[in-house]
Amino acid sequence: MASRIVSLKVNGQNEEFIVGALTSLQDILRDTLNYTSVKEGCRQGGCGSCSVIIDGELRLSCLTPVQEVDGSEVTTLEGLNQSNSIAALQQQFIDKYAAQCGFCTPGMMVAIQALLDRNPNPSRDEITEGLAGNICRCTGYLPIIKAVEGVVAEMSGASGD
Amino acid sequence: MAEYLQPGSLEEAAGMIASHGSSLAIVAGGTSAMRYSAPQAEHVMGVRGLGMNKIEHFSGGLSLGSGVTMSQIRESLPIPALQEAARGVGGPAVQNMATIGGNIFARQPYGDVAVVLLALDATVTFSTVNGEHTKKLEDFYASGAQADGLLTRIDCAAPGGELVYLKCGRRRFNSPTVIAVAACVGLDNGKVGNACIALGGAGKHPTRCAAAEKALIGEALGVASIRAAADQAAGACSPGTDSVASEWYRRRMIATYLTRALQQIAAG
Ligand SMILES: Cc1cc2nc3c(=O)[nH]c(=O)nc-3n(C[C@H](O)[C@H](O)[C@H](O)COP(=O)(O)OP(=O)(O)OC[C@H]3O[C@@H](n4cnc5c(N)ncnc54)[C@H](O)[C@@H]3O)c2cc1C
Ligand code: FES
Ligand code: FES
């Protein structure tokens, strides 16, 4: 089987691997690079827990062959945490009880970041649509939506409640 | 373990399809293939690198590369019905990945965008080792929806009338499709001059509904002709039962949603 070298920049770090067979980006991120914020909820595209940002675009790592993202920049929750850009969102998650078991939380936060990057002032409807690909089996979604609204309010200078 | 192939040109891709036959799975956006066909295949061919994601406009019509994504359709196409259909495919991450080409091959009840393309009487163009060939999307589905080579582009003229797309789902965003309808109706002196009715979730793949079209053509678009078209569509379709909806429910929703679509057109 023909193998090739794939290079990625993951959370600012250059990485290279040799891959031959069909390999998902999820497997590389979790198993090879140990970015365990990338969850493995369904491997079917249905839960959003494996969401990552690839070249500025939200995508599902479970359905992405790593060969197809050669040369790309990939950001996982660890990357957002390093740059401290989600400190306000983390605090809002605590304040609004937006995480219970926490399994969906990394994917949610990545999806929220991608949403706010495109639309810094989303309406409730736009938040709901922006998070429509991320399943949460615990919170009932409202606390998560309120956390996003809290961040948006903080960013625009109003109070979080 | 599937071998991963990345052709560098359309010719090379067509060659790989010809030489590997049914042992090859094609991955475009991967949102369907990575779940169903690719994991079991002997060879997997990724087509993202082929640059088939261009959108070209010509005198009201469109030429869409098969790799154009749902997000591209939402952001840059002038046809609201196509944008609406793309908006209904999964959540934002799926829309950034899923392609229009993949949507044409989607398993039922999916293929939301393909339903609109059928109502636009689009054509599909394949690249093979023996050259290019183009056929109507309608004929492609009527002959069993078998890919012959690499799907490179989809072309359609400007809508020949008022075009409305409606999807019946289980929730507002990111919903599996119960059924979808697209109706394109051109009025001529108050009478229906041309009608193109396409249904999703109504059979093995998206289908044109000739019986409903016949019920409309030459008639005024009003209560009687709309009811006749909806009855014809409900009678002629052959939906399936799955975890999303039953055959019984789908048949009724086809009549209900086609009625709504035609009423919208009648209301202007
Ligand atoms: C969570 C989720 C929700 C979804 N919701 C919807 C929905 O609401 N509505 C809907 O319509 N679909 C839905 N889908 C299904 C699917 O995402 C879409 O139909 C999508 O458009 C498929 O495109 P793709 O590029 O990902 O196709 P792929 O998965 O890459 O390919 C699918 C098939 O198309 C064939 N193919 C693709 N490109 C070519 C080509 N250039 N030449 C020849 N053959 C080709 C391949 O053989 C492959 O078997 C959903 C999927 C997921 C994961
Ligand atoms: S693991 Fe990727 S969407 Fe569920
Ligand atoms: S907090 Fe448990 S799945 Fe969302």
PDB file of N, CA, C and O in Angstrom, chain B residues 233-261:
ATOM      1  N   ALA B 233     -49.774  13.205  -6.421  1.00  0.00           N
ATOM      2  CA  ALA B 233     -48.440  12.976  -5.841  1.00  0.00           C
ATOM      3  C   ALA B 233     -48.515  11.932  -4.739  1.00  0.00           C
ATOM      4  O   ALA B 233     -47.683  11.018  -4.674  1.00  0.00           O
ATOM      5  N   ALA B 234     -49.538  12.028  -3.885  1.00  0.00           N
ATOM      6  CA  ALA B 234     -49.666  11.070  -2.791  1.00  0.00           C
ATOM      7  C   ALA B 234     -49.903   9.664  -3.335  1.00  0.00           C
ATOM      8  O   ALA B 234     -49.402   8.682  -2.788  1.00  0.00           O
ATOM      9  N   GLY B 235     -50.635   9.578  -4.446  1.00  0.00           N
ATOM     10  CA  GLY B 235     -50.923   8.271  -5.029  1.00  0.00           C
ATOM     11  C   GLY B 235     -49.727   7.692  -5.765  1.00  0.00           C
ATOM     12  O   GLY B 235     -49.477   6.482  -5.718  1.00  0.00           O
ATOM     13  N   ALA B 236     -48.974   8.549  -6.433  1.00  0.00           N
ATOM     14  CA  ALA B 236     -47.904   8.061  -7.304  1.00  0.00           C
ATOM     15  C   ALA B 236     -46.601   7.760  -6.562  1.00  0.00           C
ATOM     16  O   ALA B 236     -45.769   6.999  -7.048  1.00  0.00           O
ATOM     17  N   CYS B 237     -46.411   8.341  -5.371  1.00  0.00           N
ATOM     18  CA  CYS B 237     -45.106   8.182  -4.712  1.00  0.00           C
ATOM     19  C   CYS B 237     -44.998   6.819  -4.029  1.00  0.00           C
ATOM     20  O   CYS B 237     -46.003   6.162  -3.769  1.00  0.00           O
ATOM     21  N   SER B 238     -43.758   6.386  -3.759  1.00  0.00           N
ATOM     22  CA  SER B 238     -43.592   5.125  -3.030  1.00  0.00           C
ATOM     23  C   SER B 238     -42.553   5.312  -1.925  1.00  0.00           C
ATOM     24  O   SER B 238     -41.425   4.854  -2.028  1.00  0.00           O
ATOM     25  N   PRO B 239     -42.947   6.017  -0.866  1.00  0.00           N
ATOM     26  CA  PRO B 239     -42.008   6.283   0.231  1.00  0.00           C
ATOM     27  C   PRO B 239     -41.718   5.020   1.037  1.00  0.00           C
ATOM     28  O   PRO B 239     -42.442   4.037   0.940  1.00  0.00           O
ATOM     29  N   GLY B 240     -40.662   5.078   1.818  1.00  0.00           N
ATOM     30  CA  GLY B 240     -40.309   3.940   2.663  1.00  0.00           C
ATOM     31  C   GLY B 240     -40.586   4.256   4.127  1.00  0.00           C
ATOM     32  O   GLY B 240     -40.901   5.390   4.485  1.00  0.00           O
ATOM     33  N   THR B 241     -40.453   3.223   4.954  1.00  0.00           N
ATOM     34  CA  THR B 241     -40.582   3.392   6.393  1.00  0.00           C
ATOM     35  C   THR B 241     -39.191   3.238   7.004  1.00  0.00           C
ATOM     36  O   THR B 241     -38.448   2.327   6.637  1.00  0.00           O
ATOM     37  N   ASP B 242     -38.811   4.159   7.882  1.00  0.00           N
ATOM     38  CA  ASP B 242     -37.541   4.028   8.591  1.00  0.00           C
ATOM     39  C   ASP B 242     -37.720   4.633   9.978  1.00  0.00           C
ATOM     40  O   ASP B 242     -38.850   4.923  10.379  1.00  0.00           O
ATOM     41  N   SER B 243     -36.619   4.836  10.691  1.00  0.00           N
ATOM     42  CA  SER B 243     -36.738   5.347  12.055  1.00  0.00           C
ATOM     43  C   SER B 243     -37.205   6.800  12.088  1.00  0.00           C
ATOM     44  O   SER B 243     -37.611   7.308  13.121  1.00  0.00           O
ATOM     45  N   VAL B 244     -37.164   7.478  10.949  1.00  0.00           N
ATOM     46  CA  VAL B 244     -37.572   8.879  10.899  1.00  0.00           C
ATOM     47  C   VAL B 244     -39.087   9.004  10.753  1.00  0.00           C
ATOM     48  O   VAL B 244     -39.722   9.813  11.422  1.00  0.00           O
ATOM     49  N   ALA B 245     -39.682   8.208   9.874  1.00  0.00           N
ATOM     50  CA  ALA B 245     -41.124   8.305   9.623  1.00  0.00           C
ATOM     51  C   ALA B 245     -41.605   7.052   8.906  1.00  0.00           C
ATOM     52  O   ALA B 245     -40.812   6.325   8.294  1.00  0.00           O
ATOM     53  N   SER B 246     -42.917   6.838   8.971  1.00  0.00           N
ATOM     54  CA  SER B 246     -43.510   5.674   8.294  1.00  0.00           C
ATOM     55  C   SER B 246     -43.912   6.049   6.876  1.00  0.00           C
ATOM     56  O   SER B 246     -44.060   7.235   6.544  1.00  0.00           O
ATOM     57  N   GLU B 247     -44.106   5.016   6.092  1.00  0.00           N
ATOM     58  CA  GLU B 247     -44.582   5.192   4.722  1.00  0.00           C
ATOM     59  C   GLU B 247     -45.919   5.939   4.760  1.00  0.00           C
ATOM     60  O   GLU B 247     -46.147   6.851   3.975  1.00  0.00           O
ATOM     61  N   TRP B 248     -46.806   5.571   5.661  1.00  0.00           N
ATOM     62  CA  TRP B 248     -48.143   6.167   5.816  1.00  0.00           C
ATOM     63  C   TRP B 248     -48.031   7.678   6.039  1.00  0.00           C
ATOM     64  O   TRP B 248     -48.674   8.464   5.368  1.00  0.00           O
ATOM     65  N   TYR B 249     -47.159   8.049   6.977  1.00  0.00           N
ATOM     66  CA  TYR B 249     -47.006   9.465   7.319  1.00  0.00           C
ATOM     67  C   TYR B 249     -46.387  10.243   6.167  1.00  0.00           C
ATOM     68  O   TYR B 249     -46.816  11.347   5.832  1.00  0.00           O
ATOM     69  N   ARG B 250     -45.366   9.644   5.556  1.00  0.00           N
ATOM     70  CA  ARG B 250     -44.687  10.343   4.453  1.00  0.00           C
ATOM     71  C   ARG B 250     -45.660  10.660   3.316  1.00  0.00           C
ATOM     72  O   ARG B 250     -45.656  11.753   2.764  1.00  0.00           O
ATOM     73  N   ARG B 251     -46.498   9.674   2.963  1.00  0.00           N
ATOM     74  CA  ARG B 251     -47.441   9.876   1.870  1.00  0.00           C
ATOM     75  C   ARG B 251     -48.342  11.083   2.164  1.00  0.00           C
ATOM     76  O   ARG B 251     -48.589  11.923   1.305  1.00  0.00           O
ATOM     77  N   ARG B 252     -48.804  11.168   3.404  1.00  0.00           N
ATOM     78  CA  ARG B 252     -49.673  12.290   3.767  1.00  0.00           C
ATOM     79  C   ARG B 252     -48.923  13.619   3.774  1.00  0.00           C
ATOM     80  O   ARG B 252     -49.448  14.655   3.380  1.00  0.00           O
ATOM     81  N   MET B 253     -47.675  13.567   4.243  1.00  0.00           N
ATOM     82  CA  MET B 253     -46.908  14.825   4.279  1.00  0.00           C
ATOM     83  C   MET B 253     -46.548  15.314   2.874  1.00  0.00           C
ATOM     84  O   MET B 253     -46.428  16.510   2.641  1.00  0.00           O
ATOM     85  N   ILE B 254     -46.396  14.369   1.946  1.00  0.00           N
ATOM     86  CA  ILE B 254     -46.133  14.786   0.559  1.00  0.00           C
ATOM     87  C   ILE B 254     -47.309  15.597   0.046  1.00  0.00           C
ATOM     88  O   ILE B 254     -47.138  16.681  -0.531  1.00  0.00           O
ATOM     89  N   ALA B 255     -48.528  15.117   0.293  1.00  0.00           N
ATOM     90  CA  ALA B 255     -49.719  15.861  -0.152  1.00  0.00           C
ATOM     91  C   ALA B 255     -49.790  17.212   0.561  1.00  0.00           C
ATOM     92  O   ALA B 255     -50.027  18.258  -0.063  1.00  0.00           O
ATOM     93  N   THR B 256     -49.546  17.210   1.865  1.00  0.00           N
ATOM     94  CA  THR B 256     -49.658  18.454   2.650  1.00  0.00           C
ATOM     95  C   THR B 256     -48.626  19.488   2.202  1.00  0.00           C
ATOM     96  O   THR B 256     -48.951  20.659   1.997  1.00  0.00           O
ATOM     97  N   TYR B 257     -47.379  19.064   2.050  1.00  0.00           N
ATOM     98  CA  TYR B 257     -46.316  20.018   1.720  1.00  0.00           C
ATOM     99  C   TYR B 257     -46.385  20.461   0.262  1.00  0.00           C
ATOM    100  O   TYR B 257     -46.059  21.606  -0.048  1.00  0.00           O
ATOM    101  N   LEU B 258     -46.821  19.570  -0.623  1.00  0.00           N
ATOM    102  CA  LEU B 258     -46.965  19.997  -2.017  1.00  0.00           C
ATOM    103  C   LEU B 258     -48.091  21.035  -2.102  1.00  0.00           C
ATOM    104  O   LEU B 258     -47.969  22.042  -2.807  1.00  0.00           O
ATOM    105  N   THR B 259     -49.165  20.798  -1.347  1.00  0.00           N
ATOM    106  CA  THR B 259     -50.262  21.776  -1.309  1.00  0.00           C
ATOM    107  C   THR B 259     -49.745  23.134  -0.847  1.00  0.00           C
ATOM    108  O   THR B 259     -49.996  24.164  -1.474  1.00  0.00           O
ATOM    109  N   ARG B 260     -48.969  23.124   0.241  1.00  0.00           N
ATOM    110  CA  ARG B 260     -48.436  24.389   0.770  1.00  0.00           C
ATOM    111  C   ARG B 260     -47.537  25.087  -0.245  1.00  0.00           C
ATOM    112  O   ARG B 260     -47.605  26.309  -0.414  1.00  0.00           O
ATOM    113  N   ALA B 261     -46.684  24.301  -0.898  1.00  0.00           N
ATOM    114  CA  ALA B 261     -45.752  24.897  -1.866  1.00  0.00           C
ATOM    115  C   ALA B 261     -46.526  25.544  -3.005  1.00  0.00           C
ATOM    116  O   ALA B 261     -46.229  26.671  -3.409  1.00  0.00           O
TER     117      ALA B 261
END
